mmCIF file of C-alpha atoms in Angstrom:
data_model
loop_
_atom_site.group_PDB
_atom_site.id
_atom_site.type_symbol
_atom_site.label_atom_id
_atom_site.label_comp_id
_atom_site.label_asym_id
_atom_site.label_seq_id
_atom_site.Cartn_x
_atom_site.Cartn_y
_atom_site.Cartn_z
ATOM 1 C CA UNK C 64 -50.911 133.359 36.947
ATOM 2 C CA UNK C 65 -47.294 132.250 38.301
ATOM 3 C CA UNK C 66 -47.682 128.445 39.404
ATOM 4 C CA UNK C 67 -45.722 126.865 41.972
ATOM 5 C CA UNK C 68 -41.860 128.122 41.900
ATOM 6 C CA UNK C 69 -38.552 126.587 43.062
ATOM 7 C CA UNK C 70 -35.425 128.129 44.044
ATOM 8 C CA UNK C 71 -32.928 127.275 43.440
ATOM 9 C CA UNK C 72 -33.068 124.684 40.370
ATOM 10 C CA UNK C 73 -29.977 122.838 41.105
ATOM 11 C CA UNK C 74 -27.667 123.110 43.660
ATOM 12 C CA UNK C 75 -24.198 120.823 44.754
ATOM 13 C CA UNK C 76 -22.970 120.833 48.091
ATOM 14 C CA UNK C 77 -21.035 118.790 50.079
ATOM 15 C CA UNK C 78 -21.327 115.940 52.860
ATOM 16 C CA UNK C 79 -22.285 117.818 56.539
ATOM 17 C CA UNK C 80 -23.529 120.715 54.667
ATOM 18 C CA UNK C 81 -27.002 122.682 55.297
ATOM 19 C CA UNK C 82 -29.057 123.582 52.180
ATOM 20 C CA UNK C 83 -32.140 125.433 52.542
ATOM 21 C CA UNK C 84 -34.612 124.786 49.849
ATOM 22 C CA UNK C 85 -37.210 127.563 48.772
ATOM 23 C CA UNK C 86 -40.923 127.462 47.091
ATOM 24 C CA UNK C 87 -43.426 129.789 46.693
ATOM 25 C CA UNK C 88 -47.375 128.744 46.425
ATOM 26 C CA UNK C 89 -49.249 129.180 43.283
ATOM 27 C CA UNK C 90 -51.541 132.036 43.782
ATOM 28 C CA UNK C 91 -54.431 131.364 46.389
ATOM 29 C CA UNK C 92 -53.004 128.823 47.304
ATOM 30 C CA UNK C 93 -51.794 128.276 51.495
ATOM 31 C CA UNK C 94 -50.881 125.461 51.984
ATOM 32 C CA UNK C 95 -47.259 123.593 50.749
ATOM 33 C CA UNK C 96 -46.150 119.822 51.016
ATOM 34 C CA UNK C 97 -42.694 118.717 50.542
ATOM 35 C CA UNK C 98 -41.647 115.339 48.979
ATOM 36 C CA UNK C 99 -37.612 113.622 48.093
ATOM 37 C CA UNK C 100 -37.352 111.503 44.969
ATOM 38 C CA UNK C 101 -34.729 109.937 44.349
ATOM 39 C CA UNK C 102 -32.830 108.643 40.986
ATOM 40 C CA UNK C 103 -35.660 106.457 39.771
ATOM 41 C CA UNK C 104 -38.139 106.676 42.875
ATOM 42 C CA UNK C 105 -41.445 107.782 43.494
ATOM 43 C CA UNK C 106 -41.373 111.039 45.164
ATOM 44 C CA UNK C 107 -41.569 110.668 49.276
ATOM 45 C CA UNK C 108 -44.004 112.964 51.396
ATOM 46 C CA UNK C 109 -41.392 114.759 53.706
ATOM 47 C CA UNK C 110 -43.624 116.978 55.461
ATOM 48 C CA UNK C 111 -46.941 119.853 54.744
ATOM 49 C CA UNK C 112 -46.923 123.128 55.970
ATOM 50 C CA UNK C 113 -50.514 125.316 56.810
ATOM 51 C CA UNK C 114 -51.238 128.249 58.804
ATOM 52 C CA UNK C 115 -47.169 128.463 59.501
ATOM 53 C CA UNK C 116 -47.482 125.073 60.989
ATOM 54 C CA UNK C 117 -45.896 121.332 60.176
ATOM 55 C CA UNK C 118 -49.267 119.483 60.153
ATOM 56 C CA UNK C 119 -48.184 116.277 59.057
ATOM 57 C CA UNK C 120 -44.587 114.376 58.772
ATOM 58 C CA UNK C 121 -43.731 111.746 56.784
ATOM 59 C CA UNK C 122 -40.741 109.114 57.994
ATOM 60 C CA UNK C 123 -37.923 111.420 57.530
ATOM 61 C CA UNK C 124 -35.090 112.464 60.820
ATOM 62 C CA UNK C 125 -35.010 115.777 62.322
ATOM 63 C CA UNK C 126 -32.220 116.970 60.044
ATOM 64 C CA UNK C 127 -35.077 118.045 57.718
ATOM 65 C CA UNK C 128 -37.012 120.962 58.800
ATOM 66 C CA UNK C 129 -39.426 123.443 57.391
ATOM 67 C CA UNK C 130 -40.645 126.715 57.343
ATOM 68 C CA UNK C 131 -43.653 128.537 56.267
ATOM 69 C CA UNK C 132 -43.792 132.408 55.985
ATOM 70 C CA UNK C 133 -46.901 134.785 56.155
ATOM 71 C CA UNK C 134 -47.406 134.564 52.721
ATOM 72 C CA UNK C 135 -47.424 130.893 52.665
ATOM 73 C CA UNK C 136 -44.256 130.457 50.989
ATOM 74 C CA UNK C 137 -41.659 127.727 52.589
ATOM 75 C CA UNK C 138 -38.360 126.835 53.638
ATOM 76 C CA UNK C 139 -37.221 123.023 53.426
ATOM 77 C CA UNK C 140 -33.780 123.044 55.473
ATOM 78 C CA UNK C 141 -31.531 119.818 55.283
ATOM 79 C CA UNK C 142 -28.856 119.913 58.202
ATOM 80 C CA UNK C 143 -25.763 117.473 58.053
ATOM 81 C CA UNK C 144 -26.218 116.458 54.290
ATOM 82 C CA UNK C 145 -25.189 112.963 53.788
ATOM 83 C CA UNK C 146 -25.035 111.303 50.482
ATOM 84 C CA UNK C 147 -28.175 109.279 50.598
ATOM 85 C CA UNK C 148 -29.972 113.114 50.438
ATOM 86 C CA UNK C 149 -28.741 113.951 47.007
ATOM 87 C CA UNK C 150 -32.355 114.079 45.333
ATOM 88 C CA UNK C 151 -34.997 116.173 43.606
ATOM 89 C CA UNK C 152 -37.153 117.782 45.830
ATOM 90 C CA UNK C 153 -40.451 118.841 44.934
ATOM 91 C CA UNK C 154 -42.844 121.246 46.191
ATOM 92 C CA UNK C 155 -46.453 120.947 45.966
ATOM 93 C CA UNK C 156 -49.521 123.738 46.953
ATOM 94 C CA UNK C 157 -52.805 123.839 47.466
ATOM 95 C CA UNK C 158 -55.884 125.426 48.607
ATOM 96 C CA UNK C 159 -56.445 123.958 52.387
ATOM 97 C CA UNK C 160 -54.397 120.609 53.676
ATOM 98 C CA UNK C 161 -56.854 118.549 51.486
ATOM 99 C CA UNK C 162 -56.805 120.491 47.920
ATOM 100 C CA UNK C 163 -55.514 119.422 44.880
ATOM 101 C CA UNK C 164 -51.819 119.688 44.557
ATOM 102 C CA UNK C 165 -49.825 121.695 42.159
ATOM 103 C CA UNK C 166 -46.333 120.689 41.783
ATOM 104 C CA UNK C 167 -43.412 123.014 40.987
ATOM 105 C CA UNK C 168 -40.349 121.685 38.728
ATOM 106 C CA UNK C 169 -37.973 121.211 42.022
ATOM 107 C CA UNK C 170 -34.566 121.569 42.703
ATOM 108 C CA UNK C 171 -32.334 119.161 42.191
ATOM 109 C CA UNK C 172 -29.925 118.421 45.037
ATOM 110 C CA UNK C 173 -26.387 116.977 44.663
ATOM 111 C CA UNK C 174 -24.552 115.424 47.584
ATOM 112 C CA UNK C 175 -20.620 115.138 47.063
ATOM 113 C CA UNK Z 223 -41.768 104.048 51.878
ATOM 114 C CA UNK Z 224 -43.786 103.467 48.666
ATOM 115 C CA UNK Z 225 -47.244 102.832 48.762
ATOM 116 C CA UNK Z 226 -47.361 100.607 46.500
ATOM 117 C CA UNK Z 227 -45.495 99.307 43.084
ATOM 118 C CA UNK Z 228 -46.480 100.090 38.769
ATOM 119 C CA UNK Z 229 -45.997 97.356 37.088
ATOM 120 C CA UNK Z 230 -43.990 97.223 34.306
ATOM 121 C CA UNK Z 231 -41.246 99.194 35.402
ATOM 122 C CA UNK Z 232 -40.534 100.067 31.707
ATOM 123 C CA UNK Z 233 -42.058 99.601 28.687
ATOM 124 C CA UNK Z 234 -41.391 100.761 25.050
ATOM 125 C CA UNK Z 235 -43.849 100.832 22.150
ATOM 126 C CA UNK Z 236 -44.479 102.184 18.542
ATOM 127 C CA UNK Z 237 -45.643 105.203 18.296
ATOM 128 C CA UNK Z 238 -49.522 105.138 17.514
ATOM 129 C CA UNK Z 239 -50.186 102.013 19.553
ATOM 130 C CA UNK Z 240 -51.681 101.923 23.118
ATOM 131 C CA UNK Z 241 -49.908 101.971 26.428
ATOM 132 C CA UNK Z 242 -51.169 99.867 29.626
ATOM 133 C CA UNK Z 243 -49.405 100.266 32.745
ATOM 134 C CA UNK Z 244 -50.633 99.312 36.126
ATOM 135 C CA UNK Z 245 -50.460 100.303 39.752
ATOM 136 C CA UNK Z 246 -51.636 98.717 43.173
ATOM 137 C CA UNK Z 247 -51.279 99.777 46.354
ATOM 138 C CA UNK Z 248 -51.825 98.663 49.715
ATOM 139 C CA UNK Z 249 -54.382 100.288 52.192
ATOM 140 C CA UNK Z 250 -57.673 101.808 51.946
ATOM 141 C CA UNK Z 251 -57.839 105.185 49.470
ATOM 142 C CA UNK Z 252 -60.187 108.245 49.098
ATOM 143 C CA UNK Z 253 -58.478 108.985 45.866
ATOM 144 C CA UNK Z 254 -56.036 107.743 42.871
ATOM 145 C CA UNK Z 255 -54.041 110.170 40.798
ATOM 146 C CA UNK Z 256 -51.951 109.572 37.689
ATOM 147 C CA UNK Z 257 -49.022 112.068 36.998
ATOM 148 C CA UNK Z 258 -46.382 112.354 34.549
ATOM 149 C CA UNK Z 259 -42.991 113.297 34.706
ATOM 150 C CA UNK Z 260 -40.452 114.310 32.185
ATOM 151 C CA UNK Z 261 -36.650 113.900 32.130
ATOM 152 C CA UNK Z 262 -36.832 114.265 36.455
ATOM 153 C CA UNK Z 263 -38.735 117.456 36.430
ATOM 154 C CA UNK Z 264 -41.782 118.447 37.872
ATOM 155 C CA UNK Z 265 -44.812 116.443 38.147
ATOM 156 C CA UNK Z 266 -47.929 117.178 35.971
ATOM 157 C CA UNK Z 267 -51.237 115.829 36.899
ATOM 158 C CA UNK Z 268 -52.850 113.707 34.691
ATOM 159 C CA UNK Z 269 -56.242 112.377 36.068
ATOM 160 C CA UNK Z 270 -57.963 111.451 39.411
ATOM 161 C CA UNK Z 271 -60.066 108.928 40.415
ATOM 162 C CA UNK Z 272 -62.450 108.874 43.376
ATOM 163 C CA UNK Z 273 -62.838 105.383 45.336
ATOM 164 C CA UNK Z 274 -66.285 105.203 44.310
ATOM 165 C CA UNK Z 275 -65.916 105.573 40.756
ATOM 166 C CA UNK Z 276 -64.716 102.766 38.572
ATOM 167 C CA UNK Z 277 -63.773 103.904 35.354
ATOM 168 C CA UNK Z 278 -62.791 107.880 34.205
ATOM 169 C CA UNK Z 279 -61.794 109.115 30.816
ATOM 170 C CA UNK Z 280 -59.983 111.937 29.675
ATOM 171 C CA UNK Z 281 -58.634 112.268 26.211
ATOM 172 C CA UNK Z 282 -56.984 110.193 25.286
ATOM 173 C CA UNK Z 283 -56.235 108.223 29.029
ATOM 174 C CA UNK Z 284 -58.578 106.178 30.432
ATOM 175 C CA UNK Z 285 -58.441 104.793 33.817
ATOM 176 C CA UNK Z 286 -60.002 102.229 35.691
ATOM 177 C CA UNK Z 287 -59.779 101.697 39.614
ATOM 178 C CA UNK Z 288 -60.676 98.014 41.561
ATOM 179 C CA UNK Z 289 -60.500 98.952 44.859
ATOM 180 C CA UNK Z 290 -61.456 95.087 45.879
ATOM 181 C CA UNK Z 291 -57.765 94.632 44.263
ATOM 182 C CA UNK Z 292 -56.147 97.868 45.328
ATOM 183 C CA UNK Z 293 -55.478 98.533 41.897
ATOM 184 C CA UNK Z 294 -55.535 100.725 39.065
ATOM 185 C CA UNK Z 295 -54.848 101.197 35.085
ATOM 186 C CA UNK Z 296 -53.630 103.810 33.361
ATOM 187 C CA UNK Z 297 -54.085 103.141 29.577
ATOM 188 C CA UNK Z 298 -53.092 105.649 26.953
ATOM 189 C CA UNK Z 299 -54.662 105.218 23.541
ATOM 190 C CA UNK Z 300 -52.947 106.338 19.938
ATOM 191 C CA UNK Z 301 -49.295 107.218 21.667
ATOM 192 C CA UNK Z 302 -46.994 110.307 20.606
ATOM 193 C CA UNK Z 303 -43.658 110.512 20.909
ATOM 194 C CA UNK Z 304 -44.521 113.464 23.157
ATOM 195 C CA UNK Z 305 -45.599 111.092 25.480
ATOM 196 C CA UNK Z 306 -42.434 109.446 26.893
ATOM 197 C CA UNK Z 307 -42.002 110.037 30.388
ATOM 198 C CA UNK Z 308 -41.763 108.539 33.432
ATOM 199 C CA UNK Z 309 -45.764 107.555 34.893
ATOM 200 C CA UNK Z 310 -46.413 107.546 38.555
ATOM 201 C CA UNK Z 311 -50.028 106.509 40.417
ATOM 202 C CA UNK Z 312 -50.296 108.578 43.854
ATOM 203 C CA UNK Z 313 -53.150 107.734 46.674
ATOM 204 C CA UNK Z 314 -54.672 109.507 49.109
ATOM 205 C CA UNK Z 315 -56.409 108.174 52.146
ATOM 206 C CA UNK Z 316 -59.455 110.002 54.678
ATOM 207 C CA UNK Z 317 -58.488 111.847 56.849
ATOM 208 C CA UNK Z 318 -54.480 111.673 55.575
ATOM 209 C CA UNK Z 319 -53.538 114.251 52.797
ATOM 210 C CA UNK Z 320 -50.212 113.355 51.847
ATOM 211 C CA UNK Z 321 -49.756 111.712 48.780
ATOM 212 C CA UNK Z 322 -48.082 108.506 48.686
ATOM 213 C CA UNK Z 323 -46.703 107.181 45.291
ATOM 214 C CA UNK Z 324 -45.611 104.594 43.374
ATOM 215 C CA UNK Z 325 -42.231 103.519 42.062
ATOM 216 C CA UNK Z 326 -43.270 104.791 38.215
ATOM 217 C CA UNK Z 327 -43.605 103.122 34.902
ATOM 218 C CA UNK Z 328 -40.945 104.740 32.690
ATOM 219 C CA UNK Z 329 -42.161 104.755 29.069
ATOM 220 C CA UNK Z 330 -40.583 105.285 25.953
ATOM 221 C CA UNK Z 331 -42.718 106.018 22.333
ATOM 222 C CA UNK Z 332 -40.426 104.632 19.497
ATOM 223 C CA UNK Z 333 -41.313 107.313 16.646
#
């Protein structure tokens, strides 16, 4: 049983870029949550994804948007990279917006 | 921003001995989690914690949860090497799903 995946695993790109972020659920699992940590942070909720829907934000700008698909995987796009966005972001599934999370090993995102 | 702060940031020990570290945090919870994290990867859950339970053991962690203090221990008895990593504590609130973390106790097992 495949758990949580993250594509891709590390990725450079440069200031006023878009980067689009992928993760696919663990199996049975619908719902997906995005978080930011960076260097030597605590990961930061960014935003959760059920039924195709962004039901709950955290305190991040519009330049980050999201996606879920059908088969509940999700997009996390990142418009007008600036520095301060170079990160590792994590995705984590569940079963329902209230399950227990599963985290996948992220992707780390570099900002030049 | 961060729920809430583990205290110490970093701490270092002999391998064999036991490992304390400590979180609090700041509003009212439904549930306490402890992960682990290696090297910046993934997160792997290590335990949770309900608000009305007080103590929870697993292994060799224990954890113990004063919600009159908002805070928590994670104590890890008979260390490894295997078990340097970076610690985090992560809450949960009624009604509010995300998970909100703290800033991480990194520690290191001296072999």
């Amino acid at each position: 049983d495949a758990g949580v995946t993250q594509s891709p695993t590390h990725l450079i790109k440069t200031r006023g870029q878009q980067v689009t972020l992928r993760c696919s659920p663990k199996s049975g699992h619908d719902t997906v949550s995005w978080y930011q940590q960076a260097l030597g942070q605590g990961p930061q909720f960014i935003f959760q994804y059920y039924e195709e829907e962004e039901r709950q934000r955290g305190n991040f700008p519009d330049r980050f948007s999201g996606h879920q698909f059908p088969n509940y995987s999700s997009e996390l796009n990142v418009n007008a990279l600036l520095l301060g966005d170079s990160a590792l972001y994590l995705c984590a599934s569940s079963l329902g917006a209230g399950g227990f999370p599963f985290f996948g090993p992220g992707t780390r995102l570099t900002v030049l | 921003s961060q729920q809430g702060e583990e205290d110490p940031q970093a701490l270092s020990i002999q391998e064999g001995e036991n490992a304390t570290m400590n979180c609090s945090y700041k509003t009212s919870i439904n549930n306490l989690q402890w992960y682990r994290q290696n090297s910046g990867r993934g997160l792997v859950h290590l335990i949770l914690i309900r608000s009305n339970e007080r103590e929870k053991h697993s292994g060799r962690l224990r954890v113990t949860l004063d919600t009159s203090k908002k805070s928590s221990s994670l104590l890890i008895t008979a260390s490894r090497a295997a078990d340097t990593a970076s610690y985090f504590c992560a809450t949960d609130a009624q009604g509010n799903e995300k998970l909100t973390f703290g800033t991480g106790t990194r520690l290191t097992i001296i072999p």
